[in-house]
Amino acid sequence: MLLKNVTQDIVFEKLGEILRCHPEICPCARCQLDIAAIALNHLQPRYVVTDLGEVMTRTGSLDAQISVDTMLELTKAIAIVSRFPRHAENSDHK
Ligand SMILES: [Zn+2]
């Protein structure tokens, strides 16, 4: 059995979509994780207990409001990280 934060899944899913559409946003691991961390700190966590083999049936229970909130927090987080990127501390950043 696994304890899962559904909000975290949604954040990474939406972040992936945003990054595909906006090449101006730095896609390095440091910036992506910083964006996700900032957004997740402002969003309500939604924990579910799931079987390891269980297919997540999120789409049915995922209401539109969570999606809207996630996009809003991601947009704010991207603005913060774009202004103060911390990837310079990362030696593996190209
Ligand atoms: Zn970066």
CSV table of N, CA, C and O and ligand atoms in Angstrom, one decimal:
chain,number,residue,atom,x,y,z
A,1,MET,N,0.8,-1.2,0.0
A,1,MET,CA,0.0,0.0,0.0
A,1,MET,C,0.9,1.2,0.0
A,1,MET,O,2.0,1.2,0.5
A,2,LEU,N,0.3,2.3,-0.6
A,2,LEU,CA,1.1,3.5,-0.8
A,2,LEU,C,0.3,4.7,-0.4
A,2,LEU,O,-0.9,4.8,-0.7
A,3,LEU,N,0.9,5.6,0.4
A,3,LEU,CA,0.3,6.9,0.7
A,3,LEU,C,0.7,7.9,-0.4
A,3,LEU,O,1.8,8.1,-0.6
A,4,LYS,N,-0.3,8.5,-1.0
A,4,LYS,CA,-0.1,9.3,-2.2
A,4,LYS,C,-0.7,10.7,-2.0
A,4,LYS,O,-1.9,10.8,-1.6
A,5,ASN,N,0.0,11.7,-2.4
A,5,ASN,CA,-0.6,13.1,-2.4
A,5,ASN,C,-1.0,13.4,-3.9
A,5,ASN,O,-0.2,13.6,-4.7
A,6,VAL,N,-2.3,13.3,-4.1
A,6,VAL,CA,-2.8,13.5,-5.4
A,6,VAL,C,-2.5,14.9,-5.9
A,6,VAL,O,-2.2,15.0,-7.1
A,7,THR,N,-2.5,15.9,-5.0
A,7,THR,CA,-2.2,17.3,-5.5
A,7,THR,C,-0.8,17.3,-6.1
A,7,THR,O,-0.6,18.0,-7.1
A,8,GLN,N,0.2,16.6,-5.5
A,8,GLN,CA,1.5,16.5,-6.1
A,8,GLN,C,1.6,16.0,-7.5
A,8,GLN,O,2.2,16.5,-8.4
A,9,ASP,N,0.8,14.9,-7.7
A,9,ASP,CA,0.7,14.4,-9.1
A,9,ASP,C,0.2,15.4,-10.1
A,9,ASP,O,0.7,15.5,-11.2
A,10,ILE,N,-0.9,16.1,-9.6
A,10,ILE,CA,-1.5,17.1,-10.5
A,10,ILE,C,-0.5,18.2,-10.8
A,10,ILE,O,-0.4,18.7,-11.9
A,11,VAL,N,0.2,18.7,-9.8
A,11,VAL,CA,1.2,19.8,-9.9
A,11,VAL,C,2.2,19.4,-11.0
A,11,VAL,O,2.5,20.1,-11.9
A,12,PHE,N,2.8,18.2,-10.9
A,12,PHE,CA,3.8,17.8,-11.8
A,12,PHE,C,3.2,17.6,-13.2
A,12,PHE,O,3.9,17.9,-14.2
A,13,GLU,N,2.0,17.1,-13.3
A,13,GLU,CA,1.3,16.9,-14.6
A,13,GLU,C,1.1,18.2,-15.3
A,13,GLU,O,1.5,18.4,-16.5
A,14,LYS,N,0.6,19.2,-14.5
A,14,LYS,CA,0.3,20.5,-15.1
A,14,LYS,C,1.6,21.2,-15.4
A,14,LYS,O,1.7,21.9,-16.4
A,15,LEU,N,2.6,21.1,-14.6
A,15,LEU,CA,3.9,21.7,-14.8
A,15,LEU,C,4.5,21.2,-16.1
A,15,LEU,O,5.0,22.0,-16.9
A,16,GLY,N,4.4,19.9,-16.4
A,16,GLY,CA,4.9,19.4,-17.6
A,16,GLY,C,4.2,20.0,-18.8
A,16,GLY,O,4.8,20.3,-19.8
A,17,GLU,N,2.9,20.2,-18.7
A,17,GLU,CA,2.1,20.8,-19.8
A,17,GLU,C,2.6,22.2,-20.0
A,17,GLU,O,2.8,22.6,-21.2
A,18,ILE,N,2.7,23.0,-18.9
A,18,ILE,CA,3.1,24.4,-19.0
A,18,ILE,C,4.5,24.5,-19.7
A,18,ILE,O,4.8,25.3,-20.6
A,19,LEU,N,5.5,23.6,-19.3
A,19,LEU,CA,6.8,23.7,-19.8
A,19,LEU,C,6.9,23.4,-21.3
A,19,LEU,O,7.7,23.9,-22.0
A,20,ARG,N,6.0,22.4,-21.7
A,20,ARG,CA,5.9,22.1,-23.1
A,20,ARG,C,5.5,23.3,-24.0
A,20,ARG,O,5.9,23.5,-25.1
A,21,CYS,N,4.6,24.1,-23.4
A,21,CYS,CA,4.0,25.3,-24.1
A,21,CYS,C,4.9,26.5,-24.0
A,21,CYS,O,4.7,27.5,-24.7
A,22,HIS,N,5.7,26.6,-23.0
A,22,HIS,CA,6.5,27.8,-22.7
A,22,HIS,C,8.0,27.5,-22.6
A,22,HIS,O,8.5,27.3,-21.5
A,23,PRO,N,8.7,27.5,-23.8
A,23,PRO,CA,10.1,27.2,-23.8
A,23,PRO,C,11.0,28.2,-23.1
A,23,PRO,O,12.1,28.0,-22.8
A,24,GLU,N,10.4,29.4,-22.8
A,24,GLU,CA,11.1,30.4,-22.1
A,24,GLU,C,11.3,30.1,-20.6
A,24,GLU,O,12.2,30.7,-20.0
A,25,ILE,N,10.5,29.2,-20.1
A,25,ILE,CA,10.7,28.8,-18.7
A,25,ILE,C,11.8,27.8,-18.6
A,25,ILE,O,11.9,26.8,-19.4
A,26,CYS,N,12.8,28.0,-17.7
A,26,CYS,CA,13.9,27.1,-17.5
A,26,CYS,C,13.4,25.7,-17.1
A,26,CYS,O,12.7,25.5,-16.1
A,27,PRO,N,13.8,24.7,-18.0
A,27,PRO,CA,13.3,23.3,-17.7
A,27,PRO,C,14.2,22.5,-16.8
A,27,PRO,O,14.0,21.3,-16.7
A,28,CYS,N,15.2,23.1,-16.2
A,28,CYS,CA,16.2,22.3,-15.5
A,28,CYS,C,15.5,21.7,-14.2
A,28,CYS,O,14.5,22.3,-13.7
A,29,ALA,N,16.1,20.6,-13.7
A,29,ALA,CA,15.5,19.9,-12.5
A,29,ALA,C,15.4,20.9,-11.4
A,29,ALA,O,14.3,20.8,-10.6
A,30,ARG,N,16.4,21.7,-11.1
A,30,ARG,CA,16.3,22.6,-10.0
A,30,ARG,C,15.1,23.6,-10.0
A,30,ARG,O,14.4,23.7,-9.1
A,31,CYS,N,14.9,24.2,-11.2
A,31,CYS,CA,13.8,25.1,-11.4
A,31,CYS,C,12.5,24.4,-11.3
A,31,CYS,O,11.6,24.9,-10.7
A,32,GLN,N,12.4,23.3,-12.0
A,32,GLN,CA,11.1,22.5,-11.9
A,32,GLN,C,10.7,22.1,-10.5
A,32,GLN,O,9.6,22.3,-10.1
A,33,LEU,N,11.7,21.7,-9.7
A,33,LEU,CA,11.4,21.3,-8.3
A,33,LEU,C,11.1,22.5,-7.5
A,33,LEU,O,10.2,22.4,-6.6
A,34,ASP,N,11.8,23.6,-7.7
A,34,ASP,CA,11.5,24.8,-7.0
A,34,ASP,C,10.1,25.3,-7.3
A,34,ASP,O,9.3,25.7,-6.3
A,35,ILE,N,9.7,25.3,-8.5
A,35,ILE,CA,8.3,25.7,-8.9
A,35,ILE,C,7.3,24.7,-8.2
A,35,ILE,O,6.3,25.2,-7.6
A,36,ALA,N,7.5,23.4,-8.3
A,36,ALA,CA,6.6,22.5,-7.7
A,36,ALA,C,6.5,22.7,-6.2
A,36,ALA,O,5.4,22.7,-5.6
A,37,ALA,N,7.6,22.9,-5.5
A,37,ALA,CA,7.7,23.1,-4.1
A,37,ALA,C,6.9,24.3,-3.7
A,37,ALA,O,6.1,24.3,-2.7
A,38,ILE,N,7.1,25.4,-4.4
A,38,ILE,CA,6.4,26.7,-4.1
A,38,ILE,C,4.9,26.5,-4.3
A,38,ILE,O,4.1,26.9,-3.4
A,39,ALA,N,4.5,25.9,-5.4
A,39,ALA,CA,3.1,25.7,-5.7
A,39,ALA,C,2.4,24.8,-4.6
A,39,ALA,O,1.3,25.0,-4.1
A,40,LEU,N,3.1,23.7,-4.3
A,40,LEU,CA,2.6,22.7,-3.3
A,40,LEU,C,2.4,23.3,-1.9
A,40,LEU,O,1.5,22.9,-1.2
A,41,ASN,N,3.3,24.2,-1.6
A,41,ASN,CA,3.2,24.9,-0.3
A,41,ASN,C,1.9,25.7,-0.2
A,41,ASN,O,1.5,26.1,0.9
A,42,HIS,N,1.4,26.1,-1.3
A,42,HIS,CA,0.2,27.0,-1.3
A,42,HIS,C,-1.1,26.2,-1.6
A,42,HIS,O,-2.2,26.8,-1.6
A,43,LEU,N,-0.9,24.9,-1.9
A,43,LEU,CA,-2.1,24.1,-2.3
A,43,LEU,C,-2.5,23.2,-1.1
A,43,LEU,O,-1.6,22.7,-0.4
A,44,GLN,N,-3.7,22.8,-1.1
A,44,GLN,CA,-4.2,21.8,-0.1
A,44,GLN,C,-3.8,20.4,-0.5
A,44,GLN,O,-4.0,20.0,-1.6
A,45,PRO,N,-3.0,19.7,0.4
A,45,PRO,CA,-2.7,18.3,0.0
A,45,PRO,C,-3.9,17.4,0.0
A,45,PRO,O,-4.8,17.7,0.8
A,46,ARG,N,-3.9,16.5,-0.9
A,46,ARG,CA,-5.0,15.5,-0.9
A,46,ARG,C,-4.4,14.1,-0.9
A,46,ARG,O,-4.0,13.6,-1.9
A,47,TYR,N,-4.4,13.5,0.3
A,47,TYR,CA,-3.8,12.2,0.4
A,47,TYR,C,-4.8,11.1,0.1
A,47,TYR,O,-6.0,11.1,0.6
A,48,VAL,N,-4.4,10.1,-0.6
A,48,VAL,CA,-5.2,8.9,-0.8
A,48,VAL,C,-4.3,7.7,-0.5
A,48,VAL,O,-3.1,7.7,-0.7
A,49,VAL,N,-4.9,6.6,-0.1
A,49,VAL,CA,-4.2,5.3,0.1
A,49,VAL,C,-4.5,4.5,-1.1
A,49,VAL,O,-5.6,4.3,-1.5
A,50,THR,N,-3.4,4.0,-1.7
A,50,THR,CA,-3.6,3.3,-3.0
A,50,THR,C,-2.8,2.0,-3.0
A,50,THR,O,-1.7,1.9,-2.4
A,51,ASP,N,-3.2,1.0,-3.7
A,51,ASP,CA,-2.5,-0.2,-4.0
A,51,ASP,C,-1.4,0.1,-4.9
A,51,ASP,O,-1.5,1.0,-5.8
A,52,LEU,N,-0.2,-0.6,-4.8
A,52,LEU,CA,0.9,-0.3,-5.8
A,52,LEU,C,0.4,-0.6,-7.2
A,52,LEU,O,0.8,0.2,-8.1
A,53,GLY,N,-0.3,-1.6,-7.4
A,53,GLY,CA,-0.7,-2.0,-8.8
A,53,GLY,C,-2.0,-1.3,-9.2
A,53,GLY,O,-2.3,-1.4,-10.4
A,54,GLU,N,-2.6,-0.6,-8.3
A,54,GLU,CA,-3.9,0.1,-8.6
A,54,GLU,C,-3.7,1.2,-9.6
A,54,GLU,O,-2.9,2.1,-9.5
A,55,VAL,N,-4.6,1.2,-10.6
A,55,VAL,CA,-4.5,2.3,-11.6
A,55,VAL,C,-5.3,3.5,-11.0
A,55,VAL,O,-6.4,3.4,-10.5
A,56,MET,N,-4.6,4.6,-11.0
A,56,MET,CA,-5.2,5.8,-10.4
A,56,MET,C,-6.4,6.3,-11.3
A,56,MET,O,-6.3,6.5,-12.5
A,57,THR,N,-7.5,6.4,-10.6
A,57,THR,CA,-8.7,6.9,-11.4
A,57,THR,C,-9.0,8.3,-10.9
A,57,THR,O,-10.1,8.6,-10.3
A,58,ARG,N,-8.1,9.2,-11.1
A,58,ARG,CA,-8.2,10.5,-10.6
A,58,ARG,C,-9.2,11.3,-11.4
A,58,ARG,O,-10.0,12.1,-10.8
A,59,THR,N,-9.1,11.2,-12.7
A,59,THR,CA,-9.9,12.1,-13.6
A,59,THR,C,-11.3,12.2,-13.2
A,59,THR,O,-11.9,13.3,-13.3
A,60,GLY,N,-11.9,11.1,-12.7
A,60,GLY,CA,-13.3,11.1,-12.3
A,60,GLY,C,-13.6,12.0,-11.1
A,60,GLY,O,-14.5,12.8,-11.1
A,61,SER,N,-12.7,11.9,-10.1
A,61,SER,CA,-12.9,12.7,-8.9
A,61,SER,C,-12.2,14.0,-8.9
A,61,SER,O,-12.5,14.9,-8.0
A,62,LEU,N,-11.4,14.3,-9.9
A,62,LEU,CA,-10.7,15.5,-10.0
A,62,LEU,C,-11.6,16.6,-10.4
A,62,LEU,O,-11.9,16.7,-11.6
A,63,ASP,N,-12.0,17.5,-9.5
A,63,ASP,CA,-12.9,18.5,-9.8
A,63,ASP,C,-12.1,19.7,-10.4
A,63,ASP,O,-10.9,19.9,-10.2
A,64,ALA,N,-12.9,20.5,-11.2
A,64,ALA,CA,-12.3,21.6,-11.9
A,64,ALA,C,-11.6,22.6,-11.0
A,64,ALA,O,-10.6,23.2,-11.4
A,65,GLN,N,-12.1,22.8,-9.8
A,65,GLN,CA,-11.5,23.8,-9.0
A,65,GLN,C,-10.1,23.5,-8.6
A,65,GLN,O,-9.3,24.4,-8.6
A,66,ILE,N,-9.8,22.3,-8.4
A,66,ILE,CA,-8.4,21.9,-8.0
A,66,ILE,C,-7.5,22.2,-9.2
A,66,ILE,O,-6.4,22.7,-9.1
A,67,SER,N,-8.0,21.9,-10.4
A,67,SER,CA,-7.2,22.2,-11.6
A,67,SER,C,-6.9,23.7,-11.8
A,67,SER,O,-5.8,24.1,-12.1
A,68,VAL,N,-8.0,24.5,-11.5
A,68,VAL,CA,-7.8,26.0,-11.6
A,68,VAL,C,-6.8,26.5,-10.5
A,68,VAL,O,-5.9,27.3,-10.8
A,69,ASP,N,-7.0,26.0,-9.3
A,69,ASP,CA,-6.1,26.4,-8.2
A,69,ASP,C,-4.6,26.0,-8.5
A,69,ASP,O,-3.7,26.8,-8.3
A,70,THR,N,-4.5,24.8,-9.0
A,70,THR,CA,-3.1,24.3,-9.3
A,70,THR,C,-2.5,25.2,-10.4
A,70,THR,O,-1.3,25.6,-10.3
A,71,MET,N,-3.2,25.5,-11.4
A,71,MET,CA,-2.7,26.4,-12.5
A,71,MET,C,-2.3,27.8,-12.0
A,71,MET,O,-1.3,28.3,-12.3
A,72,LEU,N,-3.1,28.3,-11.1
A,72,LEU,CA,-2.9,29.6,-10.5
A,72,LEU,C,-1.6,29.6,-9.7
A,72,LEU,O,-0.8,30.5,-9.8
A,73,GLU,N,-1.5,28.6,-8.8
A,73,GLU,CA,-0.3,28.6,-8.0
A,73,GLU,C,1.0,28.3,-8.8
A,73,GLU,O,2.0,28.8,-8.5
A,74,LEU,N,0.8,27.5,-9.8
A,74,LEU,CA,2.0,27.2,-10.7
A,74,LEU,C,2.4,28.5,-11.4
A,74,LEU,O,3.6,28.7,-11.5
A,75,THR,N,1.5,29.3,-11.9
A,75,THR,CA,1.8,30.5,-12.6
A,75,THR,C,2.5,31.4,-11.7
A,75,THR,O,3.6,32.0,-12.0
A,76,LYS,N,2.1,31.6,-10.4
A,76,LYS,CA,2.8,32.4,-9.4
A,76,LYS,C,4.2,31.9,-9.1
A,76,LYS,O,5.1,32.7,-9.0
A,77,ALA,N,4.3,30.6,-9.0
A,77,ALA,CA,5.6,29.9,-8.6
A,77,ALA,C,6.6,30.1,-9.8
A,77,ALA,O,7.7,30.4,-9.5
A,78,ILE,N,6.1,30.0,-11.0
A,78,ILE,CA,7.0,30.2,-12.2
A,78,ILE,C,7.5,31.6,-12.2
A,78,ILE,O,8.7,31.9,-12.5
A,79,ALA,N,6.6,32.6,-11.9
A,79,ALA,CA,7.0,34.0,-11.9
A,79,ALA,C,8.2,34.2,-10.8
A,79,ALA,O,9.2,34.9,-11.1
A,80,ILE,N,8.0,33.6,-9.7
A,80,ILE,CA,9.0,33.7,-8.6
A,80,ILE,C,10.3,33.1,-9.0
A,80,ILE,O,11.4,33.7,-8.9
A,81,VAL,N,10.3,31.9,-9.5
A,81,VAL,CA,11.5,31.1,-9.9
A,81,VAL,C,12.2,31.8,-11.1
A,81,VAL,O,13.4,31.8,-11.2
A,82,SER,N,11.4,32.3,-12.0
A,82,SER,CA,12.0,32.9,-13.2
A,82,SER,C,12.8,34.2,-12.8
A,82,SER,O,13.8,34.5,-13.4
A,83,ARG,N,12.3,34.9,-11.8
A,83,ARG,CA,12.9,36.1,-11.3
A,83,ARG,C,14.1,35.8,-10.5
A,83,ARG,O,15.1,36.5,-10.5
A,84,PHE,N,14.0,34.7,-9.6
A,84,PHE,CA,15.1,34.4,-8.7
A,84,PHE,C,15.5,32.9,-8.9
A,84,PHE,O,15.3,32.1,-8.0
A,85,PRO,N,16.0,32.6,-10.1
A,85,PRO,CA,16.4,31.1,-10.3
A,85,PRO,C,17.6,30.7,-9.4
A,85,PRO,O,18.5,31.5,-9.2
A,86,ARG,N,17.5,29.5,-8.9
A,86,ARG,CA,18.5,29.1,-8.0
A,86,ARG,C,19.4,28.0,-8.6
A,86,ARG,O,20.3,27.4,-8.0
A,87,HIS,N,19.3,27.8,-10.0
A,87,HIS,CA,20.1,26.8,-10.6
A,87,HIS,C,21.5,27.2,-10.8
A,87,HIS,O,22.4,26.4,-11.1
A,88,ALA,N,21.9,28.5,-10.5
A,88,ALA,CA,23.3,28.9,-10.6
A,88,ALA,C,24.1,28.2,-9.5
A,88,ALA,O,25.3,28.0,-9.7
A,89,GLU,N,23.4,27.8,-8.4
A,89,GLU,CA,24.1,27.1,-7.3
A,89,GLU,C,24.4,25.7,-7.8
A,89,GLU,O,25.2,24.9,-7.1
A,90,ASN,N,23.8,25.2,-8.9
A,90,ASN,CA,23.9,23.9,-9.3
A,90,ASN,C,25.0,23.8,-10.3
A,90,ASN,O,24.9,24.3,-11.4
A,91,SER,N,26.0,23.0,-10.1
A,91,SER,CA,27.2,22.9,-11.0
A,91,SER,C,26.8,22.2,-12.2
A,91,SER,O,27.5,22.3,-13.3
A,92,ASP,N,25.8,21.3,-12.2
A,92,ASP,CA,25.5,20.5,-13.4
A,92,ASP,C,24.5,21.2,-14.4
A,92,ASP,O,24.2,20.7,-15.4
A,93,HIS,N,24.2,22.5,-14.0
A,93,HIS,CA,23.4,23.3,-14.9
A,93,HIS,C,24.2,23.8,-16.1
A,93,HIS,O,25.2,24.3,-16.0
A,94,LYS,N,23.6,23.5,-17.3
A,94,LYS,CA,24.3,24.0,-18.5
A,94,LYS,C,24.2,25.5,-18.8
A,94,LYS,O,23.1,26.0,-18.7
B,1,ZN,ZN,17.0,26.3,-14.2
